[in-house]
Amino acid sequence: MARAQTLSRNQQIVLDIIEKAKGPLKAYSILFNVQKKGINAPQQIYRALDKLIEMGKIHKIESKNAFVACRSSDCEISKATAFSICESCEMVDEISDTKLSKYLSGFNHKKGMKFKRFNLEFFGICKKCKKD
Amino acid sequence: MARAQTLSRNQQIVLDIIEKAKGPLKAYSILFNVQKKGINAPQQIYRALDKLIEMGKIHKIESKNAFVACRSSDCEISKATAFSICESCEMVDEISDTKLSKYLSGFNHKKGMKFKRFNLEFFGICKKCKKD
DNA sequence: ATAACGTTTGTTATAATATAACATATTTGA
DNA sequence: TCAAATATGTTATATTATAACAAACGTTAT
């Protein structure tokens, strides 16, 4: 059985950095940030990332190969994720919209495949960037 | 002005291979397949892929770093894509569901960002794989 | 026809992202 | 406390993607 709550040392270090970040972080940028803490190899980062994703503490933004902290308390396990991504400043915002989530969770493919999980990424230009 | 219809030699070669494939193809597997045709370098593949995506002829499956031919006649420009992905056999199916597409195209983020484009990936186990 | 422009190609090199494999240590629970 | 599972450290390597530059090709306007 997986340890439900406690994070290991490396997992905690990686999570802290992702949570403090203003935007999505890439694996190697996390690595460079934690070398002072004695983490030296990509493996260590990727292993922590994998576990954190499993636990629903972070999400991977697939289109950017980058990672963000989960902000929505209700996604213990990441099976329904949606993000808003600014193509100009790279800002990523997790969308937690009950209606959207229900709509997509209930969506069934004609070809009879039952879905376990989805990931949705919206792209546009955020308000801030539009002003410039 | 972009040439609307005609594909260049390399673009045509890459598109042909993707269209013939039963499933999503990775850039380097495309490369290995076309070396007999005189294409030797990743750049040549990635350049063709980029243009084909721009034209809406193919889509990138972000979660797999792989490429599939577009099967839906109405997505000249890929601004609203949805896929069904089997986690067992890796099969990918493009979903063209008008209702879903309309629902998502009309979706507006609370924070006021206007979306130009989205990509949705559903995951599960396909019918075929369930039988086994 | 030819000059000018944009696009495509070819090529070498390298950057960025991710996993394999193995040895050791730590934690957990029966 | 012993066994099992989980986490760590480490070296090496695989995979995915882009930079930079020179040459060829295609279009269009003159």
mmCIF file of C-alpha atoms (C1' of nucleotides) in Angstrom:
data_model
loop_
_atom_site.group_PDB
_atom_site.id
_atom_site.type_symbol
_atom_site.label_atom_id
_atom_site.label_comp_id
_atom_site.label_asym_id
_atom_site.label_seq_id
_atom_site.Cartn_x
_atom_site.Cartn_y
_atom_site.Cartn_z
ATOM 1 C CA MET A 1 0.000 0.000 0.000
ATOM 2 C CA ALA A 2 1.307 3.411 -0.903
ATOM 3 C CA ARG A 3 2.091 5.803 1.859
ATOM 4 C CA ALA A 4 -0.799 8.153 1.535
ATOM 5 C CA GLN A 5 0.496 11.415 2.904
ATOM 6 C CA THR A 6 4.145 11.502 3.816
ATOM 7 C CA LEU A 7 6.552 12.627 1.212
ATOM 8 C CA SER A 8 10.112 11.422 1.076
ATOM 9 C CA ARG A 9 12.955 13.887 1.326
ATOM 10 C CA ASN A 10 13.470 14.295 -2.414
ATOM 11 C CA GLN A 11 9.779 14.375 -3.143
ATOM 12 C CA GLN A 12 9.345 17.178 -0.607
ATOM 13 C CA ILE A 13 12.227 19.182 -2.010
ATOM 14 C CA VAL A 14 10.877 18.926 -5.537
ATOM 15 C CA LEU A 15 7.322 19.694 -4.493
ATOM 16 C CA ASP A 16 8.437 22.771 -2.526
ATOM 17 C CA ILE A 17 10.146 24.227 -5.544
ATOM 18 C CA ILE A 18 7.207 23.599 -7.826
ATOM 19 C CA GLU A 19 4.783 25.080 -5.320
ATOM 20 C CA LYS A 20 6.855 28.209 -4.873
ATOM 21 C CA ALA A 21 7.243 28.770 -8.590
ATOM 22 C CA LYS A 22 5.062 31.306 -10.363
ATOM 23 C CA GLY A 23 4.820 29.216 -13.486
ATOM 24 C CA PRO A 24 5.442 25.735 -14.790
ATOM 25 C CA LEU A 25 8.899 24.319 -14.181
ATOM 26 C CA LYS A 26 10.925 22.014 -16.380
ATOM 27 C CA ALA A 27 12.654 18.981 -14.953
ATOM 28 C CA TYR A 28 16.163 20.234 -15.608
ATOM 29 C CA SER A 29 15.459 23.647 -14.213
ATOM 30 C CA ILE A 30 14.288 21.937 -11.039
ATOM 31 C CA LEU A 31 17.494 19.929 -11.076
ATOM 32 C CA PHE A 32 19.685 23.016 -11.323
ATOM 33 C CA ASN A 33 17.757 24.538 -8.449
ATOM 34 C CA VAL A 34 18.318 21.655 -6.074
ATOM 35 C CA GLN A 35 21.940 20.829 -6.711
ATOM 36 C CA LYS A 36 22.862 22.757 -3.601
ATOM 37 C CA LYS A 37 20.663 20.344 -1.668
ATOM 38 C CA GLY A 38 22.653 17.365 -2.844
ATOM 39 C CA ILE A 39 20.481 16.168 -5.683
ATOM 40 C CA ASN A 40 22.717 15.638 -8.656
ATOM 41 C CA ALA A 41 21.044 13.467 -11.233
ATOM 42 C CA PRO A 42 17.999 13.766 -13.501
ATOM 43 C CA GLN A 43 16.774 10.368 -12.295
ATOM 44 C CA GLN A 44 16.252 11.748 -8.848
ATOM 45 C CA ILE A 45 14.096 14.530 -10.187
ATOM 46 C CA TYR A 46 12.105 12.354 -12.555
ATOM 47 C CA ARG A 47 11.442 9.789 -9.854
ATOM 48 C CA ALA A 48 10.125 12.425 -7.514
ATOM 49 C CA LEU A 49 8.035 13.955 -10.284
ATOM 50 C CA ASP A 50 6.505 10.580 -11.121
ATOM 51 C CA LYS A 51 5.452 9.954 -7.547
ATOM 52 C CA LEU A 52 4.110 13.463 -7.098
ATOM 53 C CA ILE A 53 2.030 13.062 -10.222
ATOM 54 C CA GLU A 54 0.700 9.701 -8.977
ATOM 55 C CA MET A 55 -0.297 11.352 -5.738
ATOM 56 C CA GLY A 56 -1.984 14.207 -7.578
ATOM 57 C CA LYS A 57 0.283 16.809 -5.982
ATOM 58 C CA ILE A 58 1.499 18.088 -9.316
ATOM 59 C CA HIS A 59 0.472 17.894 -12.945
ATOM 60 C CA LYS A 60 2.451 17.676 -16.132
ATOM 61 C CA ILE A 61 1.655 20.191 -18.832
ATOM 62 C CA GLU A 62 2.137 17.909 -21.786
ATOM 63 C CA SER A 63 2.457 20.579 -24.425
ATOM 64 C CA LYS A 64 5.299 22.192 -22.505
ATOM 65 C CA ASN A 65 7.039 19.277 -20.808
ATOM 66 C CA ALA A 66 6.717 21.203 -17.608
ATOM 67 C CA PHE A 67 5.195 20.722 -14.191
ATOM 68 C CA VAL A 68 2.841 22.732 -12.014
ATOM 69 C CA ALA A 69 1.541 22.260 -8.500
ATOM 70 C CA CYS A 70 -2.031 21.103 -8.181
ATOM 71 C CA ARG A 71 -4.219 23.926 -6.912
ATOM 72 C CA SER A 72 -7.507 22.129 -6.819
ATOM 73 C CA SER A 73 -8.072 20.355 -3.552
ATOM 74 C CA ASP A 74 -10.337 17.764 -5.109
ATOM 75 C CA CYS A 75 -7.968 16.101 -7.508
ATOM 76 C CA GLU A 76 -6.317 13.602 -5.207
ATOM 77 C CA ILE A 77 -5.681 11.503 -8.212
ATOM 78 C CA SER A 78 -5.222 13.367 -11.472
ATOM 79 C CA LYS A 79 -7.826 11.871 -13.673
ATOM 80 C CA ALA A 80 -9.526 14.975 -14.900
ATOM 81 C CA THR A 81 -7.255 17.899 -15.597
ATOM 82 C CA ALA A 82 -7.751 21.110 -17.524
ATOM 83 C CA PHE A 83 -5.426 24.036 -18.011
ATOM 84 C CA SER A 84 -5.410 27.472 -19.490
ATOM 85 C CA ILE A 85 -2.104 28.342 -21.130
ATOM 86 C CA CYS A 86 -0.931 31.718 -22.354
ATOM 87 C CA GLU A 87 1.042 31.398 -25.558
ATOM 88 C CA SER A 88 2.798 34.655 -24.929
ATOM 89 C CA CYS A 89 3.965 34.609 -21.303
ATOM 90 C CA GLU A 90 3.746 30.862 -20.753
ATOM 91 C CA MET A 91 1.495 31.321 -17.747
ATOM 92 C CA VAL A 92 -0.501 28.230 -16.832
ATOM 93 C CA ASP A 93 -3.659 28.206 -14.813
ATOM 94 C CA GLU A 94 -5.438 25.093 -13.626
ATOM 95 C CA ILE A 95 -9.110 25.185 -14.477
ATOM 96 C CA SER A 96 -11.426 23.729 -11.899
ATOM 97 C CA ASP A 97 -14.864 23.998 -13.313
ATOM 98 C CA THR A 98 -17.298 21.427 -11.998
ATOM 99 C CA LYS A 99 -19.545 21.636 -15.030
ATOM 100 C CA LEU A 100 -16.697 21.177 -17.472
ATOM 101 C CA SER A 101 -15.278 18.352 -15.456
ATOM 102 C CA LYS A 102 -18.623 16.564 -15.242
ATOM 103 C CA TYR A 103 -19.297 17.084 -18.906
ATOM 104 C CA LEU A 104 -15.990 15.547 -19.922
ATOM 105 C CA SER A 105 -16.075 12.766 -17.354
ATOM 106 C CA GLY A 106 -19.444 11.757 -18.711
ATOM 107 C CA PHE A 107 -18.366 11.936 -22.307
ATOM 108 C CA ASN A 108 -18.386 8.599 -24.062
ATOM 109 C CA HIS A 109 -16.785 7.780 -27.313
ATOM 110 C CA LYS A 110 -19.007 6.358 -30.008
ATOM 111 C CA LYS A 111 -16.569 3.529 -30.528
ATOM 112 C CA GLY A 112 -17.295 2.217 -27.090
ATOM 113 C CA MET A 113 -14.134 3.055 -25.277
ATOM 114 C CA LYS A 114 -14.652 3.872 -21.625
ATOM 115 C CA PHE A 115 -12.413 6.686 -20.484
ATOM 116 C CA LYS A 116 -10.534 6.631 -17.222
ATOM 117 C CA ARG A 117 -8.828 9.936 -17.480
ATOM 118 C CA PHE A 118 -8.512 13.052 -19.582
ATOM 119 C CA ASN A 119 -6.286 16.053 -19.983
ATOM 120 C CA LEU A 120 -7.423 19.263 -21.610
ATOM 121 C CA GLU A 121 -5.216 22.190 -22.567
ATOM 122 C CA PHE A 122 -6.617 25.524 -23.722
ATOM 123 C CA PHE A 123 -4.379 28.048 -25.436
ATOM 124 C CA GLY A 124 -4.721 31.772 -25.878
ATOM 125 C CA ILE A 125 -3.308 35.122 -24.819
ATOM 126 C CA CYS A 126 -3.883 36.074 -21.217
ATOM 127 C CA LYS A 127 -5.316 39.402 -20.093
ATOM 128 C CA LYS A 128 -1.980 40.744 -18.964
ATOM 129 C CA CYS A 129 -0.315 40.021 -22.279
ATOM 130 C CA LYS A 130 -3.167 41.523 -24.260
ATOM 131 C CA LYS A 131 -2.600 44.913 -22.667
ATOM 132 C CA ASP A 132 0.978 45.144 -23.908
ATOM 133 C CA MET B 1 1.500 34.012 -48.493
ATOM 134 C CA ALA B 2 1.648 30.309 -47.739
ATOM 135 C CA ARG B 3 1.137 27.877 -50.551
ATOM 136 C CA ALA B 4 -2.262 26.576 -49.671
ATOM 137 C CA GLN B 5 -2.353 23.116 -51.156
ATOM 138 C CA THR B 6 0.881 21.891 -52.664
ATOM 139 C CA LEU B 7 3.186 19.976 -50.453
ATOM 140 C CA SER B 8 6.908 20.015 -50.948
ATOM 141 C CA ARG B 9 8.768 16.794 -51.622
ATOM 142 C CA ASN B 10 9.765 16.122 -48.035
ATOM 143 C CA GLN B 11 6.412 17.165 -46.676
ATOM 144 C CA GLN B 12 4.700 14.718 -49.022
ATOM 145 C CA ILE B 13 7.021 11.868 -48.063
ATOM 146 C CA VAL B 14 6.436 12.431 -44.357
ATOM 147 C CA LEU B 15 2.693 12.829 -44.766
ATOM 148 C CA ASP B 16 2.467 9.621 -46.816
ATOM 149 C CA ILE B 17 4.129 7.603 -44.079
ATOM 150 C CA ILE B 18 1.950 9.045 -41.362
ATOM 151 C CA GLU B 19 -1.190 8.448 -43.371
ATOM 152 C CA LYS B 20 -0.293 4.849 -44.056
ATOM 153 C CA ALA B 21 0.532 4.102 -40.446
ATOM 154 C CA LYS B 22 -1.974 2.302 -38.269
ATOM 155 C CA GLY B 23 -1.029 4.259 -35.201
ATOM 156 C CA PRO B 24 0.837 7.363 -34.110
ATOM 157 C CA LEU B 25 4.414 7.664 -35.348
ATOM 158 C CA LYS B 26 7.383 9.198 -33.598
ATOM 159 C CA ALA B 27 9.682 11.589 -35.393
ATOM 160 C CA TYR B 28 12.699 9.315 -35.305
ATOM 161 C CA SER B 29 10.758 6.298 -36.461
ATOM 162 C CA ILE B 30 9.644 8.363 -39.436
ATOM 163 C CA LEU B 31 13.270 9.276 -40.002
ATOM 164 C CA PHE B 32 14.402 5.649 -40.045
ATOM 165 C CA ASN B 33 11.630 4.873 -42.511
ATOM 166 C CA VAL B 34 12.650 7.501 -45.026
ATOM 167 C CA GLN B 35 16.390 7.133 -45.040
ATOM 168 C CA LYS B 36 16.115 5.103 -48.205
ATOM 169 C CA LYS B 37 14.491 8.135 -49.803
ATOM 170 C CA GLY B 38 17.473 10.298 -49.084
ATOM 171 C CA ILE B 39 16.294 12.046 -45.950
ATOM 172 C CA ASN B 40 19.064 11.780 -43.409
ATOM 173 C CA ALA B 41 18.584 14.305 -40.661
ATOM 174 C CA PRO B 42 16.035 14.937 -37.901
ATOM 175 C CA GLN B 43 15.739 18.553 -38.977
ATOM 176 C CA GLN B 44 14.244 17.487 -42.254
ATOM 177 C CA ILE B 45 11.587 15.484 -40.458
ATOM 178 C CA TYR B 46 10.793 18.111 -37.859
ATOM 179 C CA ARG B 47 10.533 20.808 -40.485
ATOM 180 C CA ALA B 48 8.069 18.782 -42.491
ATOM 181 C CA LEU B 49 6.110 17.907 -39.346
ATOM 182 C CA ASP B 50 5.868 21.567 -38.345
ATOM 183 C CA LYS B 51 4.470 22.588 -41.699
ATOM 184 C CA LEU B 52 2.047 19.670 -41.835
ATOM 185 C CA ILE B 53 0.750 20.614 -38.410
ATOM 186 C CA GLU B 54 0.339 24.241 -39.490
ATOM 187 C CA MET B 55 -1.656 23.056 -42.485
ATOM 188 C CA GLY B 56 -3.806 20.826 -40.293
ATOM 189 C CA LYS B 57 -2.748 17.702 -42.186
ATOM 190 C CA ILE B 58 -1.442 16.004 -39.064
ATOM 191 C CA HIS B 59 -1.731 16.400 -35.297
ATOM 192 C CA LYS B 60 0.736 15.919 -32.513
ATOM 193 C CA ILE B 61 -0.309 13.687 -29.655
ATOM 194 C CA GLU B 62 1.336 15.636 -26.890
ATOM 195 C CA SER B 63 1.283 12.925 -24.276
ATOM 196 C CA LYS B 64 3.141 10.586 -26.616
ATOM 197 C CA ASN B 65 5.336 12.882 -28.653
ATOM 198 C CA ALA B 66 3.911 11.223 -31.701
ATOM 199 C CA PHE B 67 2.051 12.241 -34.819
ATOM 200 C CA VAL B 68 -1.147 11.105 -36.510
ATOM 201 C CA ALA B 69 -2.825 12.045 -39.762
ATOM 202 C CA CYS B 70 -5.867 14.247 -39.499
ATOM 203 C CA ARG B 71 -9.000 12.264 -40.280
ATOM 204 C CA SER B 72 -11.544 15.001 -39.860
ATOM 205 C CA SER B 73 -12.064 16.943 -43.051
ATOM 206 C CA ASP B 74 -13.165 20.049 -41.206
ATOM 207 C CA CYS B 75 -10.039 20.864 -39.283
ATOM 208 C CA GLU B 76 -8.109 22.798 -41.884
ATOM 209 C CA ILE B 77 -6.346 24.510 -39.074
ATOM 210 C CA SER B 78 -5.932 22.501 -35.922
ATOM 211 C CA LYS B 79 -7.547 24.661 -33.337
ATOM 212 C CA ALA B 80 -9.885 22.173 -31.746
ATOM 213 C CA THR B 81 -8.507 18.663 -31.375
ATOM 214 C CA ALA B 82 -9.622 15.701 -29.304
ATOM 215 C CA PHE B 83 -8.243 12.205 -29.144
ATOM 216 C CA SER B 84 -9.020 8.884 -27.587
ATOM 217 C CA ILE B 85 -5.911 7.016 -26.523
ATOM 218 C CA CYS B 86 -5.628 3.398 -25.419
ATOM 219 C CA GLU B 87 -3.130 3.031 -22.614
ATOM 220 C CA SER B 88 -2.575 -0.585 -23.460
ATOM 221 C CA CYS B 89 -2.072 -0.799 -27.230
ATOM 222 C CA GLU B 90 -1.264 2.866 -27.831
ATOM 223 C CA MET B 91 -4.006 3.173 -30.390
ATOM 224 C CA VAL B 92 -5.104 6.748 -31.037
ATOM 225 C CA ASP B 93 -8.412 7.781 -32.480
ATOM 226 C CA GLU B 94 -9.332 11.300 -33.445
ATOM 227 C CA ILE B 95 -12.665 12.305 -31.980
ATOM 228 C CA SER B 96 -14.830 14.458 -34.164
ATOM 229 C CA ASP B 97 -17.901 15.218 -32.168
ATOM 230 C CA THR B 98 -19.606 18.441 -33.116
ATOM 231 C CA LYS B 99 -21.259 18.859 -29.750
ATOM 232 C CA LEU B 100 -18.046 18.356 -27.828
ATOM 233 C CA SER B 101 -16.196 20.669 -30.133
ATOM 234 C CA LYS B 102 -18.831 23.369 -29.823
ATOM 235 C CA TYR B 103 -18.993 22.992 -26.077
ATOM 236 C CA LEU B 104 -15.264 23.433 -25.694
ATOM 237 C CA SER B 105 -14.933 26.170 -28.281
ATOM 238 C CA GLY B 106 -17.562 28.106 -26.397
ATOM 239 C CA PHE B 107 -16.004 27.526 -23.025
ATOM 240 C CA ASN B 108 -14.744 30.673 -21.370
ATOM 241 C CA HIS B 109 -12.417 30.872 -18.452
ATOM 242 C CA LYS B 110 -13.621 32.832 -15.466
ATOM 243 C CA LYS B 111 -10.384 34.779 -15.448
ATOM 244 C CA GLY B 112 -11.259 36.315 -18.772
ATOM 245 C CA MET B 113 -8.836 34.631 -21.066
ATOM 246 C CA LYS B 114 -10.194 34.112 -24.544
ATOM 247 C CA PHE B 115 -9.138 30.771 -25.980
ATOM 248 C CA LYS B 116 -7.889 30.369 -29.515
ATOM 249 C CA ARG B 117 -7.259 26.681 -29.463
ATOM 250 C CA PHE B 118 -7.549 23.559 -27.352
ATOM 251 C CA ASN B 119 -6.312 20.015 -27.264
ATOM 252 C CA LEU B 120 -8.065 17.254 -25.377
ATOM 253 C CA GLU B 121 -6.722 13.775 -24.747
ATOM 254 C CA PHE B 122 -8.860 10.992 -23.279
ATOM 255 C CA PHE B 123 -7.224 7.852 -21.897
ATOM 256 C CA GLY B 124 -8.601 4.388 -21.297
ATOM 257 C CA ILE B 125 -8.467 0.816 -22.500
ATOM 258 C CA CYS B 126 -9.901 0.176 -25.938
ATOM 259 C CA LYS B 127 -12.450 -2.534 -26.711
ATOM 260 C CA LYS B 128 -9.914 -4.794 -28.350
ATOM 261 C CA CYS B 129 -7.568 -4.691 -25.382
ATOM 262 C CA LYS B 130 -10.358 -5.313 -22.907
ATOM 263 C CA LYS B 131 -11.105 -8.677 -24.465
ATOM 264 C CA ASP B 132 -7.599 -9.994 -23.875
ATOM 265 C "C1'" DA C 1 14.733 36.600 -68.961
ATOM 266 C "C1'" DT C 2 16.362 38.009 -64.619
ATOM 267 C "C1'" DA C 3 16.593 39.997 -60.215
ATOM 268 C "C1'" DA C 4 14.568 39.771 -55.727
ATOM 269 C "C1'" DC C 5 12.206 37.382 -52.358
ATOM 270 C "C1'" DG C 6 10.447 33.720 -49.706
ATOM 271 C "C1'" DT C 7 10.519 28.838 -48.953
ATOM 272 C "C1'" DT C 8 12.588 24.471 -48.896
ATOM 273 C "C1'" DT C 9 16.544 21.614 -48.634
ATOM 274 C "C1'" DG C 10 20.857 19.638 -46.912
ATOM 275 C "C1'" DT C 11 24.123 19.306 -43.310
ATOM 276 C "C1'" DT C 12 26.756 19.335 -38.954
ATOM 277 C "C1'" DA C 13 26.478 20.014 -34.403
ATOM 278 C "C1'" DT C 14 24.359 20.291 -30.047
ATOM 279 C "C1'" DA C 15 20.627 21.113 -26.659
ATOM 280 C "C1'" DA C 16 16.885 19.412 -23.971
ATOM 281 C "C1'" DT C 17 14.136 15.718 -22.212
ATOM 282 C "C1'" DA C 18 13.841 11.134 -20.296
ATOM 283 C "C1'" DT C 19 14.989 6.261 -19.055
ATOM 284 C "C1'" DA C 20 17.983 1.895 -18.077
ATOM 285 C "C1'" DA C 21 20.389 -0.603 -14.941
ATOM 286 C "C1'" DC C 22 22.503 -1.651 -10.776
ATOM 287 C "C1'" DA C 23 24.065 -1.116 -5.962
ATOM 288 C "C1'" DT C 24 22.783 0.533 -1.496
ATOM 289 C "C1'" DA C 25 19.995 2.494 2.139
ATOM 290 C "C1'" DT C 26 15.775 3.441 4.539
ATOM 291 C "C1'" DT C 27 11.004 2.707 6.008
ATOM 292 C "C1'" DT C 28 7.095 -0.125 7.010
ATOM 293 C "C1'" DG C 29 4.507 -3.647 8.622
ATOM 294 C "C1'" DA C 30 3.806 -8.570 9.776
ATOM 295 C "C1'" DT D 1 13.484 -8.425 13.823
ATOM 296 C "C1'" DC D 2 13.158 -9.904 9.436
ATOM 297 C "C1'" DA D 3 11.190 -9.495 4.904
ATOM 298 C "C1'" DA D 4 9.193 -6.599 1.583
ATOM 299 C "C1'" DA D 5 8.530 -2.416 -0.428
ATOM 300 C "C1'" DT D 6 10.070 2.067 -1.207
ATOM 301 C "C1'" DA D 7 13.534 5.460 -1.849
ATOM 302 C "C1'" DT D 8 18.217 6.843 -2.886
ATOM 303 C "C1'" DG D 9 22.619 7.532 -5.374
ATOM 304 C "C1'" DT D 10 25.159 6.958 -9.482
ATOM 305 C "C1'" DT D 11 26.862 6.213 -14.201
ATOM 306 C "C1'" DA D 12 25.619 5.720 -18.617
ATOM 307 C "C1'" DT D 13 22.730 6.188 -22.482
ATOM 308 C "C1'" DA D 14 18.434 6.764 -25.174
ATOM 309 C "C1'" DT D 15 15.118 9.817 -27.083
ATOM 310 C "C1'" DT D 16 13.264 14.111 -28.609
ATOM 311 C "C1'" DA D 17 14.129 18.588 -30.564
ATOM 312 C "C1'" DT D 18 16.521 22.873 -32.120
ATOM 313 C "C1'" DA D 19 20.475 26.095 -33.754
ATOM 314 C "C1'" DA D 20 23.009 27.800 -37.343
ATOM 315 C "C1'" DC D 21 24.593 28.222 -41.924
ATOM 316 C "C1'" DA D 22 24.997 27.429 -46.943
ATOM 317 C "C1'" DA D 23 22.852 26.151 -51.138
ATOM 318 C "C1'" DA D 24 18.943 25.206 -54.265
ATOM 319 C "C1'" DC D 25 14.349 26.023 -55.821
ATOM 320 C "C1'" DG D 26 9.931 28.447 -56.938
ATOM 321 C "C1'" DT D 27 7.308 32.636 -57.681
ATOM 322 C "C1'" DT D 28 6.418 37.034 -59.098
ATOM 323 C "C1'" DA D 29 7.336 41.749 -60.738
ATOM 324 C "C1'" DT D 30 9.826 44.286 -63.706
#
